[in-house]
mmCIF file of C-alpha atoms in Angstrom:
data_model
loop_
_atom_site.group_PDB
_atom_site.id
_atom_site.type_symbol
_atom_site.label_atom_id
_atom_site.label_comp_id
_atom_site.label_asym_id
_atom_site.label_seq_id
_atom_site.Cartn_x
_atom_site.Cartn_y
_atom_site.Cartn_z
ATOM 1 C CA MET A 1 -59.675 -20.115 -93.504
ATOM 2 C CA LEU A 2 -60.260 -17.751 -96.268
ATOM 3 C CA GLN A 3 -63.716 -18.108 -98.109
ATOM 4 C CA ALA A 4 -64.788 -18.418 -101.720
ATOM 5 C CA GLY A 5 -65.206 -14.757 -103.366
ATOM 6 C CA MET A 6 -62.174 -13.458 -101.520
ATOM 7 C CA LYS A 7 -59.138 -12.180 -103.426
ATOM 8 C CA ALA A 8 -56.462 -14.765 -102.852
ATOM 9 C CA PRO A 9 -53.496 -13.275 -101.249
ATOM 10 C CA ALA A 10 -50.300 -12.259 -103.371
ATOM 11 C CA PHE A 11 -47.333 -14.327 -102.618
ATOM 12 C CA SER A 12 -43.703 -14.415 -103.710
ATOM 13 C CA LEU A 13 -41.990 -17.546 -102.497
ATOM 14 C CA PRO A 14 -39.150 -19.840 -103.764
ATOM 15 C CA ASP A 15 -39.897 -23.180 -105.544
ATOM 16 C CA GLN A 16 -37.859 -26.462 -105.025
ATOM 17 C CA ASN A 17 -35.086 -24.899 -107.564
ATOM 18 C CA GLY A 18 -34.960 -21.481 -105.828
ATOM 19 C CA THR A 19 -36.841 -19.747 -108.452
ATOM 20 C CA ILE A 20 -39.115 -17.187 -107.351
ATOM 21 C CA HIS A 21 -42.928 -17.525 -108.010
ATOM 22 C CA THR A 22 -45.624 -15.086 -107.562
ATOM 23 C CA LEU A 23 -49.526 -15.492 -107.867
ATOM 24 C CA GLU A 24 -49.556 -12.495 -110.485
ATOM 25 C CA GLU A 25 -47.552 -14.594 -112.737
ATOM 26 C CA TYR A 26 -50.583 -17.194 -113.082
ATOM 27 C CA LYS A 27 -53.246 -14.764 -113.991
ATOM 28 C CA GLY A 28 -55.338 -16.353 -116.659
ATOM 29 C CA LYS A 29 -54.748 -19.614 -115.337
ATOM 30 C CA LYS A 30 -56.775 -21.547 -112.823
ATOM 31 C CA VAL A 31 -54.507 -22.271 -109.821
ATOM 32 C CA VAL A 32 -54.846 -25.411 -107.278
ATOM 33 C CA LEU A 33 -53.032 -24.066 -104.262
ATOM 34 C CA TYR A 34 -52.699 -26.480 -101.900
ATOM 35 C CA PHE A 35 -51.134 -26.288 -98.493
ATOM 36 C CA TYR A 36 -49.412 -29.455 -96.453
ATOM 37 C CA PRO A 37 -47.610 -30.091 -93.258
ATOM 38 C CA LYS A 38 -44.424 -31.817 -94.355
ATOM 39 C CA ASP A 39 -42.496 -33.349 -97.346
ATOM 40 C CA ASN A 40 -42.005 -37.231 -97.023
ATOM 41 C CA THR A 41 -44.696 -37.786 -94.469
ATOM 42 C CA PRO A 42 -47.299 -40.559 -95.273
ATOM 43 C CA GLY A 43 -50.293 -38.217 -96.185
ATOM 44 C CA CYS A 44 -48.339 -35.673 -97.790
ATOM 45 C CA THR A 45 -46.709 -37.971 -100.144
ATOM 46 C CA LYS A 46 -49.928 -39.352 -100.894
ATOM 47 C CA GLN A 47 -51.424 -36.089 -101.716
ATOM 48 C CA ALA A 48 -48.634 -34.833 -103.783
ATOM 49 C CA CYS A 49 -48.280 -38.180 -105.796
ATOM 50 C CA GLY A 50 -52.167 -37.809 -106.436
ATOM 51 C CA PHE A 51 -51.469 -34.499 -107.770
ATOM 52 C CA GLY A 52 -48.566 -35.995 -109.803
ATOM 53 C CA GLU A 53 -50.572 -38.638 -111.222
ATOM 54 C CA LEU A 54 -53.206 -36.423 -112.271
ATOM 55 C CA TYR A 55 -51.163 -33.558 -113.325
ATOM 56 C CA PRO A 56 -51.698 -34.062 -117.093
ATOM 57 C CA GLN A 57 -55.529 -33.789 -116.591
ATOM 58 C CA PHE A 58 -55.029 -30.543 -114.705
ATOM 59 C CA GLN A 59 -52.922 -29.215 -117.442
ATOM 60 C CA GLU A 60 -55.507 -30.138 -119.909
ATOM 61 C CA LYS A 61 -58.253 -27.735 -118.013
ATOM 62 C CA GLY A 62 -55.629 -25.138 -118.058
ATOM 63 C CA ALA A 63 -54.732 -25.458 -114.291
ATOM 64 C CA VAL A 64 -51.623 -25.482 -112.458
ATOM 65 C CA VAL A 65 -50.968 -27.250 -109.184
ATOM 66 C CA ILE A 66 -48.618 -25.577 -106.565
ATOM 67 C CA GLY A 67 -47.842 -27.193 -103.157
ATOM 68 C CA VAL A 68 -46.849 -25.023 -100.226
ATOM 69 C CA SER A 69 -45.503 -25.924 -96.848
ATOM 70 C CA LYS A 70 -42.699 -24.585 -94.491
ATOM 71 C CA ASP A 71 -40.195 -27.133 -95.626
ATOM 72 C CA SER A 72 -36.919 -25.746 -96.984
ATOM 73 C CA ILE A 73 -36.053 -25.219 -100.577
ATOM 74 C CA ALA A 74 -33.491 -28.488 -100.272
ATOM 75 C CA SER A 75 -36.250 -30.448 -98.672
ATOM 76 C CA HIS A 76 -38.634 -29.634 -101.442
ATOM 77 C CA LYS A 77 -36.046 -30.848 -104.160
ATOM 78 C CA LYS A 78 -35.516 -34.072 -102.418
ATOM 79 C CA PHE A 79 -39.208 -34.680 -102.202
ATOM 80 C CA GLU A 80 -39.798 -33.635 -105.988
ATOM 81 C CA GLU A 81 -37.072 -35.902 -106.985
ATOM 82 C CA LYS A 82 -37.661 -38.773 -104.987
ATOM 83 C CA PHE A 83 -41.407 -38.945 -106.218
ATOM 84 C CA ALA A 84 -40.598 -37.303 -109.603
ATOM 85 C CA LEU A 85 -43.423 -34.595 -108.937
ATOM 86 C CA PRO A 86 -44.167 -32.503 -111.993
ATOM 87 C CA PHE A 87 -45.351 -29.403 -110.324
ATOM 88 C CA THR A 88 -44.252 -26.463 -108.088
ATOM 89 C CA LEU A 89 -43.686 -26.810 -104.543
ATOM 90 C CA LEU A 90 -43.163 -23.575 -102.756
ATOM 91 C CA SER A 91 -40.929 -22.977 -99.631
ATOM 92 C CA ASP A 92 -42.522 -21.002 -97.013
ATOM 93 C CA PRO A 93 -40.176 -21.123 -93.750
ATOM 94 C CA GLU A 94 -41.287 -17.681 -92.596
ATOM 95 C CA LEU A 95 -44.885 -18.868 -92.958
ATOM 96 C CA SER A 96 -45.875 -15.442 -94.902
ATOM 97 C CA CYS A 97 -48.026 -17.219 -97.404
ATOM 98 C CA ILE A 98 -49.146 -19.834 -94.985
ATOM 99 C CA GLN A 99 -50.522 -17.321 -92.536
ATOM 100 C CA ALA A 100 -52.208 -15.035 -95.455
ATOM 101 C CA TYR A 101 -54.107 -18.087 -96.270
ATOM 102 C CA ASP A 102 -54.976 -18.796 -92.684
ATOM 103 C CA VAL A 103 -53.642 -22.281 -92.682
ATOM 104 C CA TRP A 104 -51.528 -22.032 -89.501
ATOM 105 C CA GLN A 105 -53.810 -23.083 -86.898
ATOM 106 C CA GLU A 106 -53.575 -24.850 -83.612
ATOM 107 C CA LYS A 107 -53.960 -28.669 -84.312
ATOM 108 C CA MET A 108 -54.319 -31.610 -81.578
ATOM 109 C CA ASN A 109 -51.883 -34.563 -81.923
ATOM 110 C CA TYR A 110 -52.168 -37.331 -79.602
ATOM 111 C CA GLY A 111 -53.825 -35.225 -76.936
ATOM 112 C CA LYS A 112 -51.469 -32.607 -77.162
ATOM 113 C CA ALA A 113 -51.830 -28.696 -78.911
ATOM 114 C CA SER A 114 -49.573 -27.344 -81.341
ATOM 115 C CA MET A 115 -49.312 -25.027 -84.038
ATOM 116 C CA GLY A 116 -49.156 -26.280 -87.707
ATOM 117 C CA VAL A 117 -50.142 -26.156 -91.036
ATOM 118 C CA VAL A 118 -54.038 -27.349 -91.581
ATOM 119 C CA ARG A 119 -54.214 -29.391 -94.904
ATOM 120 C CA THR A 120 -56.102 -26.912 -96.859
ATOM 121 C CA THR A 121 -56.718 -26.437 -100.762
ATOM 122 C CA TYR A 122 -57.870 -23.593 -102.569
ATOM 123 C CA LEU A 123 -58.893 -23.300 -106.220
ATOM 124 C CA ILE A 124 -58.164 -19.991 -107.468
ATOM 125 C CA ASN A 125 -59.860 -18.357 -110.574
ATOM 126 C CA GLU A 126 -57.938 -16.923 -113.670
ATOM 127 C CA GLU A 127 -58.596 -13.064 -112.081
ATOM 128 C CA GLY A 128 -56.918 -14.441 -108.681
ATOM 129 C CA ILE A 129 -60.396 -14.616 -106.556
ATOM 130 C CA ILE A 130 -60.668 -17.876 -104.517
ATOM 131 C CA GLU A 131 -63.241 -19.927 -106.299
ATOM 132 C CA LYS A 132 -63.473 -22.789 -103.864
ATOM 133 C CA ALA A 133 -61.786 -23.471 -100.327
ATOM 134 C CA PHE A 134 -61.570 -26.674 -98.883
ATOM 135 C CA GLY A 135 -60.234 -27.025 -95.140
ATOM 136 C CA LYS A 136 -58.956 -30.414 -93.393
ATOM 137 C CA VAL A 137 -59.003 -32.103 -96.520
ATOM 138 C CA LYS A 138 -58.157 -35.836 -96.896
ATOM 139 C CA ALA A 139 -54.751 -36.369 -98.318
ATOM 140 C CA ALA A 140 -55.425 -39.306 -100.544
ATOM 141 C CA ASP A 141 -58.789 -38.060 -102.040
ATOM 142 C CA ASN A 142 -57.811 -34.239 -102.408
ATOM 143 C CA PRO A 143 -56.066 -34.537 -105.964
ATOM 144 C CA ALA A 144 -59.308 -36.255 -107.666
ATOM 145 C CA GLN A 145 -61.610 -33.904 -105.628
ATOM 146 C CA MET A 146 -59.836 -30.922 -107.024
ATOM 147 C CA LEU A 147 -59.924 -32.469 -110.473
ATOM 148 C CA SER A 148 -63.638 -32.848 -110.193
ATOM 149 C CA GLU A 149 -64.049 -29.292 -109.034
ATOM 150 C CA LEU A 150 -62.603 -28.126 -112.062
ATOM 151 C CA GLN A 151 -64.404 -30.316 -114.472
ATOM 152 C CA ALA A 152 -67.802 -29.202 -112.658
ATOM 153 C CA GLY A 153 -66.869 -25.583 -113.436
ATOM 154 C CA GLN A 154 -66.244 -25.907 -116.982
ATOM 155 C CA PRO A 155 -68.749 -26.032 -119.874
ATOM 156 C CA VAL A 156 -69.330 -29.727 -121.555
#
């Protein structure tokens, strides 16, 4: 996992509509970049819907939320439409961004080791530096946790 204080790796990936996004285009905004294993699974759905519900509050804080998984553009589009997700989902089937952010790791599932995305969330500041890094996050708690991190970092 990458650490706070490191420069966030650049990326160039398509979203659920096929539009290419880069980290550079978010300069000047805080970015909540979260990596999740798979669209339409219980934990990932809880996490995405949580970010969706709190999205207006993220926007008020000048932050964008971006989800990344190795699912296809078509899968992301169905996921977005099914749950009315208001934020960007990036498709990374080649694992370029997933590996750059060091979230492709060995996982144990029912005693069997396999490679997969470890649910991880990064808070990236306006200059593209990782401000906070959270590994093995709890899907249901992560959106509120990230919102409170944003609030903690802002003057009252």
